[in-house]
PDB file of C-alpha atoms and ligand atoms in Angstrom:
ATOM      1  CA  UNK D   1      -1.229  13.823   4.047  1.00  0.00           C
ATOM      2  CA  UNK D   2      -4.542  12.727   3.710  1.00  0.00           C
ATOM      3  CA  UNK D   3      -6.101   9.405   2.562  1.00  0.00           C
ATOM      4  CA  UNK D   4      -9.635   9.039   1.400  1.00  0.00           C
ATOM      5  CA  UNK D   5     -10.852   5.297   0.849  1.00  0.00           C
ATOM      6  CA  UNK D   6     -14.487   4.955  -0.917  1.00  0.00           C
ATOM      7  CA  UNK D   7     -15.433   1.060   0.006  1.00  0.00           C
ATOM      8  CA  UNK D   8     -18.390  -0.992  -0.022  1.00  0.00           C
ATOM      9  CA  UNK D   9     -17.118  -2.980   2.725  1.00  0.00           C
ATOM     10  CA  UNK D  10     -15.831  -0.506   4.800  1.00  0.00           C
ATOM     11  CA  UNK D  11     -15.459  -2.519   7.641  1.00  0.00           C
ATOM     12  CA  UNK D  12     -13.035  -4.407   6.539  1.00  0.00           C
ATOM     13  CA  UNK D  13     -10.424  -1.298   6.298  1.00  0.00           C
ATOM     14  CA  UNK D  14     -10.981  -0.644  10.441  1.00  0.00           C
ATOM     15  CA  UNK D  15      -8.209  -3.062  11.935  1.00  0.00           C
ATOM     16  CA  UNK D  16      -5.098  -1.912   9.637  1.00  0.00           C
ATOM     17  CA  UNK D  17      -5.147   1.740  10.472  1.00  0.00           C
ATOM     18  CA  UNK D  18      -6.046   1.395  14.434  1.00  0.00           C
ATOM     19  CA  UNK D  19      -3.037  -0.802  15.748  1.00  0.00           C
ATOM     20  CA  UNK D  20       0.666  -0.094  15.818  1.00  0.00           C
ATOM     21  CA  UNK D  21       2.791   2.142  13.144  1.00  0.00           C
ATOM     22  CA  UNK D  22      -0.298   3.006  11.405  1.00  0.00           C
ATOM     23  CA  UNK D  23      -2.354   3.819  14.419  1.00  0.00           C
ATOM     24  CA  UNK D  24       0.472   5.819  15.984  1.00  0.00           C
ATOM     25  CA  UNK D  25       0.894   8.170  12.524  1.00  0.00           C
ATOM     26  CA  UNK D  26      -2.811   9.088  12.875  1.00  0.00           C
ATOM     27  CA  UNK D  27      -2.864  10.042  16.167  1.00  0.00           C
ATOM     28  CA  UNK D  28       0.210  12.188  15.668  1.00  0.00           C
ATOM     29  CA  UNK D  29      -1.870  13.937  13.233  1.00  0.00           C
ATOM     30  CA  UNK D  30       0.879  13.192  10.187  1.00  0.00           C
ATOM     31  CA  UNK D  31      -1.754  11.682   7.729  1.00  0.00           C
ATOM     32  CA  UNK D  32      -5.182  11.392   8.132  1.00  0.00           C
ATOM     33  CA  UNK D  33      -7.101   8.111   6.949  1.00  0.00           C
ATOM     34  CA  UNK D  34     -10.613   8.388   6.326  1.00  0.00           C
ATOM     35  CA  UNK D  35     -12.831   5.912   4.877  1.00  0.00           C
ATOM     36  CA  UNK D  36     -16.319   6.154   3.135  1.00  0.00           C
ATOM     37  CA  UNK D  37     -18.893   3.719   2.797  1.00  0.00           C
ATOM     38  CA  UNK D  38     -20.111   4.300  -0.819  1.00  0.00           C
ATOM     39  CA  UNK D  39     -23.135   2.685   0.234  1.00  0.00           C
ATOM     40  CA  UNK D  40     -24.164   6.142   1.889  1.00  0.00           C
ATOM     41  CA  UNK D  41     -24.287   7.528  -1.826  1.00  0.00           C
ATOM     42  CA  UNK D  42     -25.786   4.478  -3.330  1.00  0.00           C
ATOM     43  CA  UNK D  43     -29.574   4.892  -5.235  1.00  0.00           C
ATOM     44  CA  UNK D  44     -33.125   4.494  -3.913  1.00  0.00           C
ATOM     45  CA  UNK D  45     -34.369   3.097  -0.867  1.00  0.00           C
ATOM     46  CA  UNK D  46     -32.149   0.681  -0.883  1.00  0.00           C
ATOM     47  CA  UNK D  47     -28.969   2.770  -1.172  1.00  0.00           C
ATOM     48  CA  UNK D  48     -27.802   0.219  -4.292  1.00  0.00           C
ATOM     49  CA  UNK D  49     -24.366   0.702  -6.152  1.00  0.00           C
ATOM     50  CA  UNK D  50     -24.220  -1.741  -8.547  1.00  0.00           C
ATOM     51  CA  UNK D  51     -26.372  -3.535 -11.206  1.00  0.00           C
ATOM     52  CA  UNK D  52     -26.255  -5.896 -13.996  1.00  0.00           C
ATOM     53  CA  UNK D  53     -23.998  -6.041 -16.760  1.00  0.00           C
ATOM     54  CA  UNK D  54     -24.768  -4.292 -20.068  1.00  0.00           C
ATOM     55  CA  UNK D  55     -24.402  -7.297 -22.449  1.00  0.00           C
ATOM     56  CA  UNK D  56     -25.421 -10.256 -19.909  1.00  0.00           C
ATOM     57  CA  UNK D  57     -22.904 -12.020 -18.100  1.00  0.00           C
ATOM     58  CA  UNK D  58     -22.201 -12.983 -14.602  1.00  0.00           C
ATOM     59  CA  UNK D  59     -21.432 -11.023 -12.153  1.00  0.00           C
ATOM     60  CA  UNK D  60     -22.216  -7.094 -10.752  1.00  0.00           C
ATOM     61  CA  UNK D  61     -20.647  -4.212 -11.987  1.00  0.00           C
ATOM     62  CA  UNK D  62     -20.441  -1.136  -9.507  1.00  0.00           C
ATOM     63  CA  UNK D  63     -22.331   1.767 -10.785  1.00  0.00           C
ATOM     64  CA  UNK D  64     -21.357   5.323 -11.875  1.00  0.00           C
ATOM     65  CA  UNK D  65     -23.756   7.558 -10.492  1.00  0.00           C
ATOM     66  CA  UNK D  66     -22.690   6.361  -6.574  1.00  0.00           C
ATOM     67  CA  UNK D  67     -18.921   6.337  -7.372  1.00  0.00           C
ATOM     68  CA  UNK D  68     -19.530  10.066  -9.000  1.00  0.00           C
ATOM     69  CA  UNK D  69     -21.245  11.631  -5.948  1.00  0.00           C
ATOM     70  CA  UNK D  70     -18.868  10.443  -3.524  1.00  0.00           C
ATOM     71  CA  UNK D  71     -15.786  11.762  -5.522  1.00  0.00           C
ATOM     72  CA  UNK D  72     -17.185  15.026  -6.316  1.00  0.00           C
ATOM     73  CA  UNK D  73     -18.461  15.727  -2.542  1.00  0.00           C
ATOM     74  CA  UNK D  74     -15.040  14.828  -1.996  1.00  0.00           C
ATOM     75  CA  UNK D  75     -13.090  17.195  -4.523  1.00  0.00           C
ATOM     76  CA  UNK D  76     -15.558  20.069  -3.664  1.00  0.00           C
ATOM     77  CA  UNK D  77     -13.873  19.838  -0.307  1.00  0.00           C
ATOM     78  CA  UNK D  78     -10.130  20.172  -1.055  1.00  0.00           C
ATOM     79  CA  UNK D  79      -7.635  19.076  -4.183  1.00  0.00           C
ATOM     80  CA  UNK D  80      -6.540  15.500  -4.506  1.00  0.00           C
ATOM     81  CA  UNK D  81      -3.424  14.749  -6.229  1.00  0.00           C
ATOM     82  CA  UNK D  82      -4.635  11.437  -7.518  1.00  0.00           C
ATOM     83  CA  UNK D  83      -7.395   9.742  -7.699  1.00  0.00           C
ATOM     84  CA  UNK D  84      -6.429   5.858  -7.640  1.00  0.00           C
ATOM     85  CA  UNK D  85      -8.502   2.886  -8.711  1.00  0.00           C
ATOM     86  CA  UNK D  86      -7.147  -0.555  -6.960  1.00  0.00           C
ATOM     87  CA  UNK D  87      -7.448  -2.677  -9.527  1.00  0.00           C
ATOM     88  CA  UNK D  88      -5.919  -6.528 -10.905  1.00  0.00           C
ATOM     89  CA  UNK D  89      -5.224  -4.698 -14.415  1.00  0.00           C
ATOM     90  CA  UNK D  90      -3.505  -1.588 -12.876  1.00  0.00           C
ATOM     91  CA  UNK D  91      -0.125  -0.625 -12.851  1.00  0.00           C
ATOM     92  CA  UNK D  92       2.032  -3.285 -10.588  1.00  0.00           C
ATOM     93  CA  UNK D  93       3.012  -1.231  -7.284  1.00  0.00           C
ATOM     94  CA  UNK D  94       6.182  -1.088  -5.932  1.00  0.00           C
ATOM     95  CA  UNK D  95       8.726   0.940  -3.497  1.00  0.00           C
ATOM     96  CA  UNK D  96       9.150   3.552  -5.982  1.00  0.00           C
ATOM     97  CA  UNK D  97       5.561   4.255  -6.916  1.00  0.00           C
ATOM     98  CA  UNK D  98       5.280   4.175  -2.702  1.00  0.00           C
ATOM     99  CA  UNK D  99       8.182   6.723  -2.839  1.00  0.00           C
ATOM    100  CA  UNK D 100       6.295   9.243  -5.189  1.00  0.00           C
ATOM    101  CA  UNK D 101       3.298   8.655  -3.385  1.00  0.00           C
ATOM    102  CA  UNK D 102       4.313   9.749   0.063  1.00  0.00           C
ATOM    103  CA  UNK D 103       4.870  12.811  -1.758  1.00  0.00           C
ATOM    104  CA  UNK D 104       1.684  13.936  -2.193  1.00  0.00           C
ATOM    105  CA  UNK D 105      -0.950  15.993  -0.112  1.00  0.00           C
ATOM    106  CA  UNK D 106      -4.227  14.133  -0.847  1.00  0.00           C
ATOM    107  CA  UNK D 107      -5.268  10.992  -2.270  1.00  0.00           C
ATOM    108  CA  UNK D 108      -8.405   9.011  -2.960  1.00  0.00           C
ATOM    109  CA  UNK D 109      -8.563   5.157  -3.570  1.00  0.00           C
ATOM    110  CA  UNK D 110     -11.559   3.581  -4.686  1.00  0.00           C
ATOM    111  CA  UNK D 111     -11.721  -0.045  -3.746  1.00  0.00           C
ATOM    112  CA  UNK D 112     -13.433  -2.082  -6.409  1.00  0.00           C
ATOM    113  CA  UNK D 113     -15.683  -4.893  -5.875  1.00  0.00           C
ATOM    114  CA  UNK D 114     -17.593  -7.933  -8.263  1.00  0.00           C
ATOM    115  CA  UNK D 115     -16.726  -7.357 -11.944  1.00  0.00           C
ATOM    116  CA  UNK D 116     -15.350  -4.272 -11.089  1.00  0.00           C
ATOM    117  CA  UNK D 117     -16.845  -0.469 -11.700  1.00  0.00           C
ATOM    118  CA  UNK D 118     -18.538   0.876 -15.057  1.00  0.00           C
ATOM    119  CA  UNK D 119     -15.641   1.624 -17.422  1.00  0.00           C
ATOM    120  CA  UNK D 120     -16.835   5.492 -17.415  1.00  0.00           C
ATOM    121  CA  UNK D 121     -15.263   5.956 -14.266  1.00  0.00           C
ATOM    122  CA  UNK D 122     -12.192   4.793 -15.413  1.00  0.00           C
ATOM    123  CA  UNK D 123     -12.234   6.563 -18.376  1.00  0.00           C
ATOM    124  CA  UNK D 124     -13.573  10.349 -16.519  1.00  0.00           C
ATOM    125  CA  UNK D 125     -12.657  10.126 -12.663  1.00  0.00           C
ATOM    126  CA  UNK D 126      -9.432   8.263 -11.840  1.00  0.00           C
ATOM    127  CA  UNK D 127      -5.978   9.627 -12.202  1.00  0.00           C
ATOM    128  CA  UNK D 128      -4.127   6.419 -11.692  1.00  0.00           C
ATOM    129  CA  UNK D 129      -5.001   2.897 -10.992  1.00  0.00           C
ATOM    130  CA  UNK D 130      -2.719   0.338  -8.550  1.00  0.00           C
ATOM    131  CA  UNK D 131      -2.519  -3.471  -8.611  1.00  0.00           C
ATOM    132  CA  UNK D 132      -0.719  -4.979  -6.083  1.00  0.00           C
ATOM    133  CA  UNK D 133       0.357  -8.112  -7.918  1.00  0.00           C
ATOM    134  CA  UNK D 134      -1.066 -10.523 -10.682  1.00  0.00           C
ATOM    135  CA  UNK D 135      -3.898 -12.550  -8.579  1.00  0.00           C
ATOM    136  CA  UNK D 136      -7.166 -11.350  -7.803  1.00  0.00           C
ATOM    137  CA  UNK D 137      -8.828 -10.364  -4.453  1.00  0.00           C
ATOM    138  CA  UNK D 138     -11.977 -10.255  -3.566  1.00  0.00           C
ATOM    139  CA  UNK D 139     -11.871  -6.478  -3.343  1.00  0.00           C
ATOM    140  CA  UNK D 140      -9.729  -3.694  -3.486  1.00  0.00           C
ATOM    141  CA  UNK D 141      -9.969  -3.000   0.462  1.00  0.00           C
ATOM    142  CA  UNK D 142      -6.891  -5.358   1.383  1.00  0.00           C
ATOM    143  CA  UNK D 143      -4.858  -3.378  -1.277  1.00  0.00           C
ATOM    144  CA  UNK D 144      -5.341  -0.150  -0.428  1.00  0.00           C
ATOM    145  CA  UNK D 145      -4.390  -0.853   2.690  1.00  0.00           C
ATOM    146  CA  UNK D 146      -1.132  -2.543   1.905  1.00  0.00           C
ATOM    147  CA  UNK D 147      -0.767   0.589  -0.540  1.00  0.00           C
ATOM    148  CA  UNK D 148      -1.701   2.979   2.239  1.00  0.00           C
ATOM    149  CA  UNK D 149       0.166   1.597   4.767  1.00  0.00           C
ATOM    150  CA  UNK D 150       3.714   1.391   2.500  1.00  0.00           C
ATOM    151  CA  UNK D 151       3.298   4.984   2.189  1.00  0.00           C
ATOM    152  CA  UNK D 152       2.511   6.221   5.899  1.00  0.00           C
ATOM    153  CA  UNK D 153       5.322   4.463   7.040  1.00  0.00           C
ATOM    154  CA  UNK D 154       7.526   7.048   4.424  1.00  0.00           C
ATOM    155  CA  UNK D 155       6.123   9.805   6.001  1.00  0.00           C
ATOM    156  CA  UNK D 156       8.551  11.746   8.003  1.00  0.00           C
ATOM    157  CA  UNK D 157       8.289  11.328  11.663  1.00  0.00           C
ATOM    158  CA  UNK D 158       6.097   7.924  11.616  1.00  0.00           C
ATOM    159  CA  UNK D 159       9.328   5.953  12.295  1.00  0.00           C
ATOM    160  CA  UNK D 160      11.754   6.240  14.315  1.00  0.00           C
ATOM    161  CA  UNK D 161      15.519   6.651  13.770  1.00  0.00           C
ATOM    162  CA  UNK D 162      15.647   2.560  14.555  1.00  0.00           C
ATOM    163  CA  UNK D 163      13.248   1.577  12.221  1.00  0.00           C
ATOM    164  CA  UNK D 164      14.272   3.758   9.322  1.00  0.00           C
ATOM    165  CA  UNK D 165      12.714   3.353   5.953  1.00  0.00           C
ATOM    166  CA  UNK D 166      16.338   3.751   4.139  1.00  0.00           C
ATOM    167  CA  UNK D 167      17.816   0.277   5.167  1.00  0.00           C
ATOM    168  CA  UNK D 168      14.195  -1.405   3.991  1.00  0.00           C
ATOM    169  CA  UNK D 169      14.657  -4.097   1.235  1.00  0.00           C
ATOM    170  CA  UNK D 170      13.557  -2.616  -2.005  1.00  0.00           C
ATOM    171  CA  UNK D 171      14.886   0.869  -1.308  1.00  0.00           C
ATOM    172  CA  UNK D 172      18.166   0.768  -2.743  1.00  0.00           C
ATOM    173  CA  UNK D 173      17.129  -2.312  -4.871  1.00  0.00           C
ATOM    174  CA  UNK D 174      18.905  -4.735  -2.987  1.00  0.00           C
ATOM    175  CA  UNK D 175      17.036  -7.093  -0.762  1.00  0.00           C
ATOM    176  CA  UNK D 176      17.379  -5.903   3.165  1.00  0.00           C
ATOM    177  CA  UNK D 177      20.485  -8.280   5.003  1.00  0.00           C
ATOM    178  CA  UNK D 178      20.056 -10.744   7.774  1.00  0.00           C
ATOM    179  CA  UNK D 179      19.618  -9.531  11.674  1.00  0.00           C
ATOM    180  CA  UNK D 180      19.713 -11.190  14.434  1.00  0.00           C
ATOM    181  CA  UNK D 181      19.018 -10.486  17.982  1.00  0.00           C
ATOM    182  CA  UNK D 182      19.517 -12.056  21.532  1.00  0.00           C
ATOM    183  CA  UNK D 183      20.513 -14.819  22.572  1.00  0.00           C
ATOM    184  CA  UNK D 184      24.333 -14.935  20.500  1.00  0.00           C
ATOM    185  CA  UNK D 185      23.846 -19.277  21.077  1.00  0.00           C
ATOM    186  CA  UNK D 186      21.010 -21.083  20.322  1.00  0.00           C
ATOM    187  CA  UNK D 187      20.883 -24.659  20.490  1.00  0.00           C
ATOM    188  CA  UNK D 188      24.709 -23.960  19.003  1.00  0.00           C
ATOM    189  CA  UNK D 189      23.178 -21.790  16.166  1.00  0.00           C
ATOM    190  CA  UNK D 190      25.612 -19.199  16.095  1.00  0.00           C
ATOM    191  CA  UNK D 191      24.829 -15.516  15.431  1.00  0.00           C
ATOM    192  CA  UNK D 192      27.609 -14.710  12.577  1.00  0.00           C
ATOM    193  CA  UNK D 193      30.718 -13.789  14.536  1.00  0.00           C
ATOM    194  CA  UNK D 194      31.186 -10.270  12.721  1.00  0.00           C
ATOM    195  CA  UNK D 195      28.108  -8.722  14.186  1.00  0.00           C
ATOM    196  CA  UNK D 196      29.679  -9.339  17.464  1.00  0.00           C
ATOM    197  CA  UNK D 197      32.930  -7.583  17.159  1.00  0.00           C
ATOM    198  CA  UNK D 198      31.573  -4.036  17.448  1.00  0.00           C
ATOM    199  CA  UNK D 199      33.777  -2.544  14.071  1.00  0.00           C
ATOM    200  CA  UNK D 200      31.091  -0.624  12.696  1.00  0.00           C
ATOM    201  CA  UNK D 201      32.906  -0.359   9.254  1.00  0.00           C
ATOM    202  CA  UNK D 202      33.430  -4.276   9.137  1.00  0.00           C
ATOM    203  CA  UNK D 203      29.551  -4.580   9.846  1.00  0.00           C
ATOM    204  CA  UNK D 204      28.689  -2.179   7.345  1.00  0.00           C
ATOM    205  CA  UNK D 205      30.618  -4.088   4.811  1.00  0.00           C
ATOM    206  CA  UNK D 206      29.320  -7.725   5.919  1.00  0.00           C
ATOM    207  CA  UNK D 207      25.816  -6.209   5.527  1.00  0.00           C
ATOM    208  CA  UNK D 208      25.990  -4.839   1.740  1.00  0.00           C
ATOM    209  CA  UNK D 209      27.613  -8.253   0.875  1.00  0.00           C
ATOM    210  CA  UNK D 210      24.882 -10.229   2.465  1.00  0.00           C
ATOM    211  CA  UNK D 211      22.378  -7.477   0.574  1.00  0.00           C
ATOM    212  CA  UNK D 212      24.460  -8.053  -2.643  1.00  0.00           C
ATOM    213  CA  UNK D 213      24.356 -11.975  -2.154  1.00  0.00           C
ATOM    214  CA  UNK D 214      20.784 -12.185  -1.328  1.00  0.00           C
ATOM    215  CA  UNK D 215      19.229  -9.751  -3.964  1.00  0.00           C
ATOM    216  CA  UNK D 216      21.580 -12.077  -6.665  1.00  0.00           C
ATOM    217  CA  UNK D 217      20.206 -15.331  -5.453  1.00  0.00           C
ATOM    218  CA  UNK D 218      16.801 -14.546  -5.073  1.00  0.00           C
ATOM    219  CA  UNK D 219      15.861 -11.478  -6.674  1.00  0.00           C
ATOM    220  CA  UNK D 220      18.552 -11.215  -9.552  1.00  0.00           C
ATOM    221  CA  UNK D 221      15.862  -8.642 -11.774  1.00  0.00           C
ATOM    222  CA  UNK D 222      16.145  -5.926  -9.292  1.00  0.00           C
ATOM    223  CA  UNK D 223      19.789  -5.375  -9.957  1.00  0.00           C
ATOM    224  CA  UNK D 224      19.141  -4.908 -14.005  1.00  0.00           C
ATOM    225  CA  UNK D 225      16.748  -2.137 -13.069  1.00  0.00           C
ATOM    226  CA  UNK D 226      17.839   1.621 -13.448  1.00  0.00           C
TER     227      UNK D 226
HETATM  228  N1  LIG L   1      -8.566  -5.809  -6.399  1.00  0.00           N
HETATM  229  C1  LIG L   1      -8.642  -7.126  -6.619  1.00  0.00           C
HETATM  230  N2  LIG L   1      -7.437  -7.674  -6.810  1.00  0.00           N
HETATM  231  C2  LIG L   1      -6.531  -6.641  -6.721  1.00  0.00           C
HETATM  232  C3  LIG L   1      -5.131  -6.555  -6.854  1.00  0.00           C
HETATM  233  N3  LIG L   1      -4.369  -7.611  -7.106  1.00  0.00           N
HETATM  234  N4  LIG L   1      -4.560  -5.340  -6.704  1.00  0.00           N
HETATM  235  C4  LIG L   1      -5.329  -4.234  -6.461  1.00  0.00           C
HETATM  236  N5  LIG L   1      -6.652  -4.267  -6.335  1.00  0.00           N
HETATM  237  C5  LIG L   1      -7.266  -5.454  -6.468  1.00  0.00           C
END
């Protein structure tokens, strides 16, 4: 797979792809992340992408003419299966649109900035645009790499057989169960009995009932869902 990010602030995508899970996939060669700094394609001298609203108004809008160049240097080089705008007002991501996503070969997300970009390239470039919940960021950079970074981890061969993506909350969805780790007593805060007694079936069980419990208390709209 292969990620293309056009940013203003391109910067501010370096640290989530160059430590841990997401680090290791890259160097393995099982996706390749590569981020473009729009401003490279911007206009003039002074390499600008955005400009006043049409109308009056405050605030910047980012301009077509940049956003255009960039993706069609881009799809002259290979085929992208979607071209995604991060957005407030796009469609709310989830596990299953991360699902479908890991999927795919190529991908392009443009990070928005200000009041957003010129509805045109809505309207003629993107395939598919991603919020990542109902509040507002200062840019789309932070989302696409929460997007980016549910999907990678998908990817087979990025985790490992202990970290499996199957027993994740969400993926079945139930909410993940409770673990607990080393030591068995702390300050007499006992680590539930069951977990201790080695019958795998009789764990298996305790953990879909703690799932079950959880999802019911605290997320009880994921179990009306198809
Ligand atoms: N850009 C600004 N806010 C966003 C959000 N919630 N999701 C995706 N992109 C955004």
């Amino acid at each position: 797979m292969r990620i293309d990010i056009i940013s203003v602030v391109p910067h501010l995508l370096e640290s989530p792809f160059s430590h841990s899970i997401l680090k290791r996939a890259i160097e393995k060669g099982l996706v390749e992340v590569v981020v473009h700094n729009l401003r490279e394609y911007g206009l003039g001298k002074h390499r600008i992408t955005d400009d006043y609203q049409f109308g009056g108004g405050a605030g910047m809008v980012m301009m077509i003419e940049p956003i255009d160049r960039c993706i069609s240097k881009l799809k002259s080089e290979r085929n992208y299966d979607e071209i995604i705008y991060m957005t407030p007002d796009g469609e709310r991501f989830n596990q299953k649109m991360a699902n479908q996503l890991s999927l795919k070969g190529n991908l392009i997300m443009l990070c928005g900035h200000y009041k957003g970009v010129d509805e045109r390239v809505r309207e003629h470039f993107i395939t598919k645009e991603i919020s990542i919940g109902d509040y507002v960021l200062s840019g789309g950079e932070l989302a696409a790499a929460v997007v980016s970074d549910a999907i990678i981890r998908l990817l087979p061969g990025v985790l490992s057989d202990e970290t499996s993506a199957l027993t994740d909350s969400f993926q079945d969805n139930f909410l993940a169960p409770p673990v607990y780790t080393r030591p068995e007593d702390y300050n007499g805060w006992q680590v539930p009995e069951i977990l201790l007694s080695g019958d795998h079936k009789k764990i298996d069980n305790w953990r879909f009932e703690q799932s079950l419990e959880r999802t019911k208390i605290r997320r009880p709209d994921l179990l009306n869902h198809e």
